[in-house]
PDB file of C-alpha atoms in Angstrom:
ATOM      1  CA  MET A   1       0.697  -1.500 -10.127  1.00 66.00           C
ATOM      2  CA  LEU A   2      -0.244   2.173 -10.284  1.00 73.00           C
ATOM      3  CA  GLY A   3      -3.649   1.258  -8.881  1.00 76.00           C
ATOM      4  CA  VAL A   4      -2.017  -0.310  -5.815  1.00 74.00           C
ATOM      5  CA  VAL A   5       0.022   2.844  -5.207  1.00 75.00           C
ATOM      6  CA  VAL A   6      -3.011   5.124  -5.621  1.00 80.00           C
ATOM      7  CA  LEU A   7      -5.162   2.904  -3.417  1.00 80.00           C
ATOM      8  CA  GLY A   8      -2.405   2.834  -0.808  1.00 78.00           C
ATOM      9  CA  GLY A   9      -2.086   6.611  -0.799  1.00 79.00           C
ATOM     10  CA  VAL A  10      -5.827   7.159  -0.560  1.00 83.00           C
ATOM     11  CA  SER A  11      -6.250   4.640   2.254  1.00 82.00           C
ATOM     12  CA  LEU A  12      -3.330   6.201   4.126  1.00 79.00           C
ATOM     13  CA  VAL A  13      -4.892   9.673   3.938  1.00 82.00           C
ATOM     14  CA  VAL A  14      -8.308   8.316   4.928  1.00 81.00           C
ATOM     15  CA  SER A  15      -6.865   6.398   7.869  1.00 79.00           C
ATOM     16  CA  ILE A  16      -4.980   9.448   9.133  1.00 76.00           C
ATOM     17  CA  ALA A  17      -8.043  11.681   8.830  1.00 78.00           C
ATOM     18  CA  THR A  18     -10.335   9.124  10.447  1.00 76.00           C
ATOM     19  CA  GLY A  19      -7.929   8.457  13.270  1.00 70.00           C
ATOM     20  CA  LEU A  20      -7.319  12.131  13.997  1.00 71.00           C
ATOM     21  CA  PHE A  21     -10.950  13.212  13.889  1.00 73.00           C
ATOM     22  CA  LEU A  22     -12.662  10.199  15.483  1.00 69.00           C
ATOM     23  CA  SER A  23     -10.122   8.818  17.927  1.00 66.00           C
ATOM     24  CA  GLY A  24      -7.925  11.776  18.793  1.00 70.00           C
ATOM     25  CA  MET A  25      -4.204  12.159  18.242  1.00 71.00           C
ATOM     26  CA  ILE A  26      -3.193   8.747  19.694  1.00 71.00           C
ATOM     27  CA  GLY A  27      -5.724   6.934  17.526  1.00 70.00           C
ATOM     28  CA  GLY A  28      -4.490   8.837  14.497  1.00 71.00           C
ATOM     29  CA  ILE A  29      -0.896   7.834  15.118  1.00 78.00           C
ATOM     30  CA  VAL A  30      -1.857   4.186  15.680  1.00 79.00           C
ATOM     31  CA  ALA A  31      -4.035   4.144  12.557  1.00 77.00           C
ATOM     32  CA  TRP A  32      -1.269   5.782  10.528  1.00 79.00           C
ATOM     33  CA  LEU A  33       1.292   3.221  11.706  1.00 84.00           C
ATOM     34  CA  TRP A  34      -1.049   0.258  11.155  1.00 85.00           C
ATOM     35  CA  PHE A  35      -2.111   1.284   7.670  1.00 83.00           C
ATOM     36  CA  GLY A  36       1.472   2.245   6.842  1.00 84.00           C
ATOM     37  CA  VAL A  37       2.586  -1.295   7.648  1.00 88.00           C
ATOM     38  CA  VAL A  38      -0.303  -2.806   5.682  1.00 87.00           C
ATOM     39  CA  ILE A  39       0.350  -0.575   2.670  1.00 85.00           C
ATOM     40  CA  ALA A  40       4.086  -1.308   2.744  1.00 87.00           C
ATOM     41  CA  TRP A  41       3.332  -5.043   2.826  1.00 89.00           C
ATOM     42  CA  LEU A  42       0.882  -4.704  -0.079  1.00 87.00           C
ATOM     43  CA  LEU A  43       3.386  -2.729  -2.137  1.00 87.00           C
ATOM     44  CA  LEU A  44       6.117  -5.300  -1.515  1.00 89.00           C
ATOM     45  CA  TRP A  45       3.746  -8.149  -2.334  1.00 88.00           C
ATOM     46  CA  GLY A  46       2.527  -6.419  -5.498  1.00 85.00           C
ATOM     47  CA  THR A  47       6.087  -5.679  -6.595  1.00 88.00           C
ATOM     48  CA  ARG A  48       7.153  -9.296  -6.076  1.00 87.00           C
ATOM     49  CA  LEU A  49       4.093 -10.478  -7.985  1.00 85.00           C
ATOM     50  CA  ALA A  50       4.845  -8.109 -10.873  1.00 82.00           C
ATOM     51  CA  VAL A  51       8.487  -9.216 -10.998  1.00 84.00           C
ATOM     52  CA  ARG A  52       7.476 -12.875 -11.061  1.00 85.00           C
ATOM     53  CA  ALA A  53       4.918 -12.238 -13.794  1.00 82.00           C
ATOM     54  CA  SER A  54       7.387 -10.309 -15.938  1.00 80.00           C
ATOM     55  CA  ALA A  55      10.089 -12.947 -15.426  1.00 79.00           C
ATOM     56  CA  ALA A  56       7.720 -15.728 -16.510  1.00 74.00           C
ATOM     57  CA  ARG A  57       6.563 -13.839 -19.607  1.00 69.00           C
ATOM     58  CA  PRO A  58       8.461 -14.755 -22.777  1.00 68.00           C
ATOM     59  CA  THR A  59      10.198 -11.879 -24.544  1.00 64.00           C
ATOM     60  CA  LEU A  60      10.949 -11.241 -28.205  1.00 66.00           C
ATOM     61  CA  ALA A  61      14.639 -11.879 -27.557  1.00 62.00           C
ATOM     62  CA  GLY A  62      13.798 -15.418 -26.549  1.00 54.00           C
TER      63      GLY A  62
END
């Protein structure tokens, strides 16, 4: 799960930098919004997957 967060943060920074330097301010804003939506979706998906996996795993309490 930490890997997803780190990867999301890195890709967000890269997308902002790429958008600002290669496409100008408008491209940077669009890239930031697009990757923000994608990263939010990935984090929600990863969280749901982790919750399902932990719920299906048997515990010592039974």
